[in-house]
């Protein structure tokens, strides 16, 4: 039996061996809590893509959200659209009313979406009004948006992960962005068999 652990976002700079141990320890604790023991012959595979994704994200020639918003750049790239959509979703998830966002808004509302960067900027200020907070929000969403928006980067991450996982049946346990990576890889493998 093969178990594939697939980590999430923001794991760059981590020691892959130590990170794998953390996952195995958590799995073993879960088994123990359930009154089970580590299965005999279990092969654990841990594809580590954190450093590669971080390096690729740094190479992308896309400005940070704050740069786009301050310059008022009218050209909108897919990564920026996705990051804007994530910020809108964060505001919605926090149940922040429009009136609160409007307090941080200094323009005329024409459209509430990626095309209205002043509104997105107001959402950013409402979520966290400090410059550090704005940078943190961008860092939290940037690697995910880059993975989702750039097919070439997605392909490189998939190749790295696929190279570590031998052919044959596997059980995937994934977290955060790792869940999306696992889903995409499993779909690709299924499509390749068809």
Tab-separated table of C-alpha atoms in Angstrom:
chain	number	residue	atom	x	y	z
A	1	UNK	CA	0.000	0.000	0.000
A	2	UNK	CA	1.269	3.467	-0.916
A	3	UNK	CA	0.380	6.653	0.952
A	4	UNK	CA	1.128	10.007	-0.719
A	5	UNK	CA	1.321	13.040	1.546
A	6	UNK	CA	1.025	16.287	-0.411
A	7	UNK	CA	1.766	19.479	1.511
A	8	UNK	CA	0.118	22.844	0.995
A	9	UNK	CA	1.275	26.351	0.243
A	10	UNK	CA	3.992	28.386	1.973
A	11	UNK	CA	6.322	25.465	2.683
A	12	UNK	CA	9.338	26.994	0.953
A	13	UNK	CA	12.612	26.808	2.832
A	14	UNK	CA	11.508	23.785	4.830
A	15	UNK	CA	13.618	20.654	5.194
A	16	UNK	CA	11.674	18.086	3.153
A	17	UNK	CA	12.795	15.168	5.337
A	18	UNK	CA	11.724	16.916	8.542
A	19	UNK	CA	8.421	17.967	6.954
A	20	UNK	CA	7.753	14.372	5.898
A	21	UNK	CA	8.459	13.256	9.486
A	22	UNK	CA	5.902	15.783	10.768
A	23	UNK	CA	3.265	14.349	8.427
A	24	UNK	CA	4.133	10.768	9.423
A	25	UNK	CA	4.000	11.690	13.113
A	26	UNK	CA	0.557	13.285	12.691
A	27	UNK	CA	-0.660	10.209	10.787
A	28	UNK	CA	0.685	7.878	13.461
A	29	UNK	CA	-0.987	9.932	16.215
A	30	UNK	CA	-4.276	9.719	14.320
A	31	UNK	CA	-3.921	5.970	13.995
A	32	UNK	CA	-3.133	5.648	17.696
A	33	UNK	CA	-6.142	7.787	18.630
A	34	UNK	CA	-8.328	5.507	16.496
A	35	UNK	CA	-6.855	2.423	18.191
A	36	UNK	CA	-4.972	1.376	15.045
A	37	UNK	CA	-1.327	0.764	14.267
A	38	UNK	CA	0.905	1.655	11.356
A	39	UNK	CA	0.001	-0.700	8.464
A	40	UNK	CA	2.609	-3.317	7.589
A	41	UNK	CA	4.399	-2.634	4.318
A	42	UNK	CA	3.080	0.922	4.030
A	43	UNK	CA	5.167	2.965	1.593
A	44	UNK	CA	5.057	6.715	2.294
A	45	UNK	CA	5.804	9.092	-0.575
A	46	UNK	CA	6.292	12.796	0.092
A	47	UNK	CA	6.716	14.952	-3.024
A	48	UNK	CA	8.142	18.274	-1.839
A	49	UNK	CA	7.394	21.133	-4.228
A	50	UNK	CA	7.597	24.115	-1.820
A	51	UNK	CA	10.961	25.489	-2.943
A	52	UNK	CA	10.180	25.015	-6.640
A	53	UNK	CA	6.849	26.843	-6.401
A	54	UNK	CA	8.465	29.661	-4.435
A	55	UNK	CA	11.256	30.047	-7.005
A	56	UNK	CA	8.767	30.021	-9.895
A	57	UNK	CA	6.530	32.543	-8.114
A	58	UNK	CA	9.496	34.878	-7.704
A	59	UNK	CA	10.286	34.591	-11.410
A	60	UNK	CA	6.807	35.575	-12.520
A	61	UNK	CA	6.850	39.065	-13.924
A	62	UNK	CA	3.666	40.101	-12.139
A	63	UNK	CA	3.535	43.048	-9.741
A	64	UNK	CA	2.207	42.595	-6.240
A	65	UNK	CA	-1.367	43.618	-5.578
A	66	UNK	CA	-0.313	46.779	-3.783
A	67	UNK	CA	1.801	47.882	-6.761
A	68	UNK	CA	-1.083	47.385	-9.160
A	69	UNK	CA	-3.489	49.227	-6.917
A	70	UNK	CA	-1.212	52.178	-6.257
A	71	UNK	CA	-0.280	52.640	-9.918
A	72	UNK	CA	-3.833	52.125	-11.108
A	73	UNK	CA	-2.596	49.852	-13.886
A	74	UNK	CA	-5.518	49.251	-16.219
A	75	UNK	CA	-4.143	46.017	-17.658
A	76	UNK	CA	-5.355	43.050	-15.623
A	77	UNK	CA	-3.558	39.731	-15.788
A	78	UNK	CA	-5.247	36.425	-14.830
A	79	UNK	CA	-3.152	36.164	-11.644
A	80	UNK	CA	-4.294	39.609	-10.501
A	81	UNK	CA	-7.917	38.782	-11.306
A	82	UNK	CA	-7.658	35.639	-9.201
A	83	UNK	CA	-6.012	37.478	-6.312
A	84	UNK	CA	-8.742	40.122	-6.440
A	85	UNK	CA	-11.408	37.401	-6.410
A	86	UNK	CA	-9.709	35.807	-3.387
A	87	UNK	CA	-9.805	39.141	-1.535
A	88	UNK	CA	-13.503	39.584	-2.327
A	89	UNK	CA	-14.102	36.051	-1.052
A	90	UNK	CA	-12.132	36.801	2.124
A	91	UNK	CA	-14.259	39.901	2.771
A	92	UNK	CA	-17.427	37.912	2.139
A	93	UNK	CA	-16.217	35.104	4.399
A	94	UNK	CA	-15.573	37.615	7.187
A	95	UNK	CA	-19.109	39.014	6.608
A	96	UNK	CA	-17.702	42.497	6.127
A	97	UNK	CA	-20.531	44.753	4.980
A	98	UNK	CA	-20.052	47.016	1.969
A	99	UNK	CA	-20.508	50.029	4.232
A	100	UNK	CA	-17.298	49.087	6.109
A	101	UNK	CA	-15.371	48.708	2.880
A	102	UNK	CA	-16.821	52.011	1.630
A	103	UNK	CA	-15.166	53.754	4.614
A	104	UNK	CA	-11.810	52.784	3.082
A	105	UNK	CA	-12.877	53.584	-0.473
A	106	UNK	CA	-11.856	56.796	-2.224
A	107	UNK	CA	-13.502	56.483	-5.617
A	108	UNK	CA	-16.718	55.863	-7.487
A	109	UNK	CA	-17.992	52.316	-7.552
A	110	UNK	CA	-18.422	51.193	-11.136
A	111	UNK	CA	-18.098	47.445	-10.710
A	112	UNK	CA	-17.367	45.259	-7.729
A	113	UNK	CA	-14.839	42.864	-9.090
A	114	UNK	CA	-11.360	42.545	-10.459
A	115	UNK	CA	-11.885	45.458	-12.853
A	116	UNK	CA	-12.480	47.936	-10.019
A	117	UNK	CA	-9.050	48.010	-8.395
A	118	UNK	CA	-9.965	50.907	-6.081
A	119	UNK	CA	-12.711	48.732	-4.580
A	120	UNK	CA	-10.265	45.820	-4.184
A	121	UNK	CA	-7.810	48.189	-2.519
A	122	UNK	CA	-10.572	49.269	-0.120
A	123	UNK	CA	-11.241	45.594	0.680
A	124	UNK	CA	-7.543	45.146	1.378
A	125	UNK	CA	-7.477	48.149	3.726
A	126	UNK	CA	-10.639	46.918	5.450
A	127	UNK	CA	-9.247	43.413	5.948
A	128	UNK	CA	-6.044	44.813	7.373
A	129	UNK	CA	-5.233	48.503	7.286
A	130	UNK	CA	-1.507	48.188	7.972
A	131	UNK	CA	1.105	48.089	5.184
A	132	UNK	CA	2.443	44.873	6.687
A	133	UNK	CA	-1.042	43.396	6.545
A	134	UNK	CA	-1.469	44.261	2.875
A	135	UNK	CA	1.847	42.620	2.043
A	136	UNK	CA	0.902	39.597	4.137
A	137	UNK	CA	-2.427	39.213	2.341
A	138	UNK	CA	-0.650	39.358	-0.993
A	139	UNK	CA	1.923	36.766	0.065
A	140	UNK	CA	-0.873	34.512	1.334
A	141	UNK	CA	-2.632	34.546	-2.026
A	142	UNK	CA	0.245	34.994	-4.486
A	143	UNK	CA	1.649	31.452	-4.735
A	144	UNK	CA	-1.849	29.977	-5.039
A	145	UNK	CA	-2.879	32.441	-7.747
A	146	UNK	CA	0.347	31.854	-9.663
A	147	UNK	CA	-0.107	28.070	-9.539
A	148	UNK	CA	-3.707	28.416	-10.754
A	149	UNK	CA	-3.065	31.124	-13.374
A	150	UNK	CA	0.100	29.979	-15.142
A	151	UNK	CA	-0.187	26.618	-16.955
A	152	UNK	CA	3.604	26.383	-17.386
A	153	UNK	CA	4.197	26.703	-13.659
A	154	UNK	CA	1.406	24.233	-12.913
A	155	UNK	CA	3.009	21.792	-15.361
A	156	UNK	CA	6.409	22.077	-13.643
A	157	UNK	CA	4.869	21.423	-10.212
A	158	UNK	CA	2.921	18.442	-11.592
A	159	UNK	CA	6.052	17.000	-13.225
A	160	UNK	CA	8.005	17.307	-9.971
A	161	UNK	CA	5.233	15.598	-7.986
A	162	UNK	CA	4.584	12.919	-10.630
A	163	UNK	CA	8.291	12.054	-10.811
A	164	UNK	CA	8.252	11.121	-7.107
A	165	UNK	CA	5.074	9.010	-7.188
A	166	UNK	CA	5.592	5.567	-8.734
A	167	UNK	CA	2.873	4.209	-11.011
A	168	UNK	CA	0.158	2.146	-9.391
A	169	UNK	CA	-2.494	2.576	-6.740
A	170	UNK	CA	-1.924	5.283	-4.136
A	171	UNK	CA	-3.912	6.900	-1.355
A	172	UNK	CA	-3.499	10.688	-1.296
A	173	UNK	CA	-3.606	12.776	1.870
A	174	UNK	CA	-3.301	16.454	0.988
A	175	UNK	CA	-3.587	19.840	2.639
A	176	UNK	CA	-4.469	23.286	1.306
A	177	UNK	CA	-2.916	23.878	-2.124
A	178	UNK	CA	-1.719	20.255	-2.036
A	179	UNK	CA	-5.359	19.218	-2.355
A	180	UNK	CA	-5.674	21.158	-5.608
A	181	UNK	CA	-2.368	19.765	-6.886
A	182	UNK	CA	-3.467	16.209	-5.996
A	183	UNK	CA	-6.842	16.690	-7.675
A	184	UNK	CA	-5.239	18.006	-10.867
A	185	UNK	CA	-2.647	15.237	-10.982
A	186	UNK	CA	-5.240	12.513	-10.401
A	187	UNK	CA	-7.420	14.005	-13.158
A	188	UNK	CA	-4.438	14.057	-15.518
A	189	UNK	CA	-3.624	10.437	-14.695
A	190	UNK	CA	-7.253	9.429	-15.265
A	191	UNK	CA	-7.389	11.332	-18.570
A	192	UNK	CA	-4.144	9.669	-19.686
A	193	UNK	CA	-5.688	6.206	-19.136
A	194	UNK	CA	-8.813	7.061	-21.154
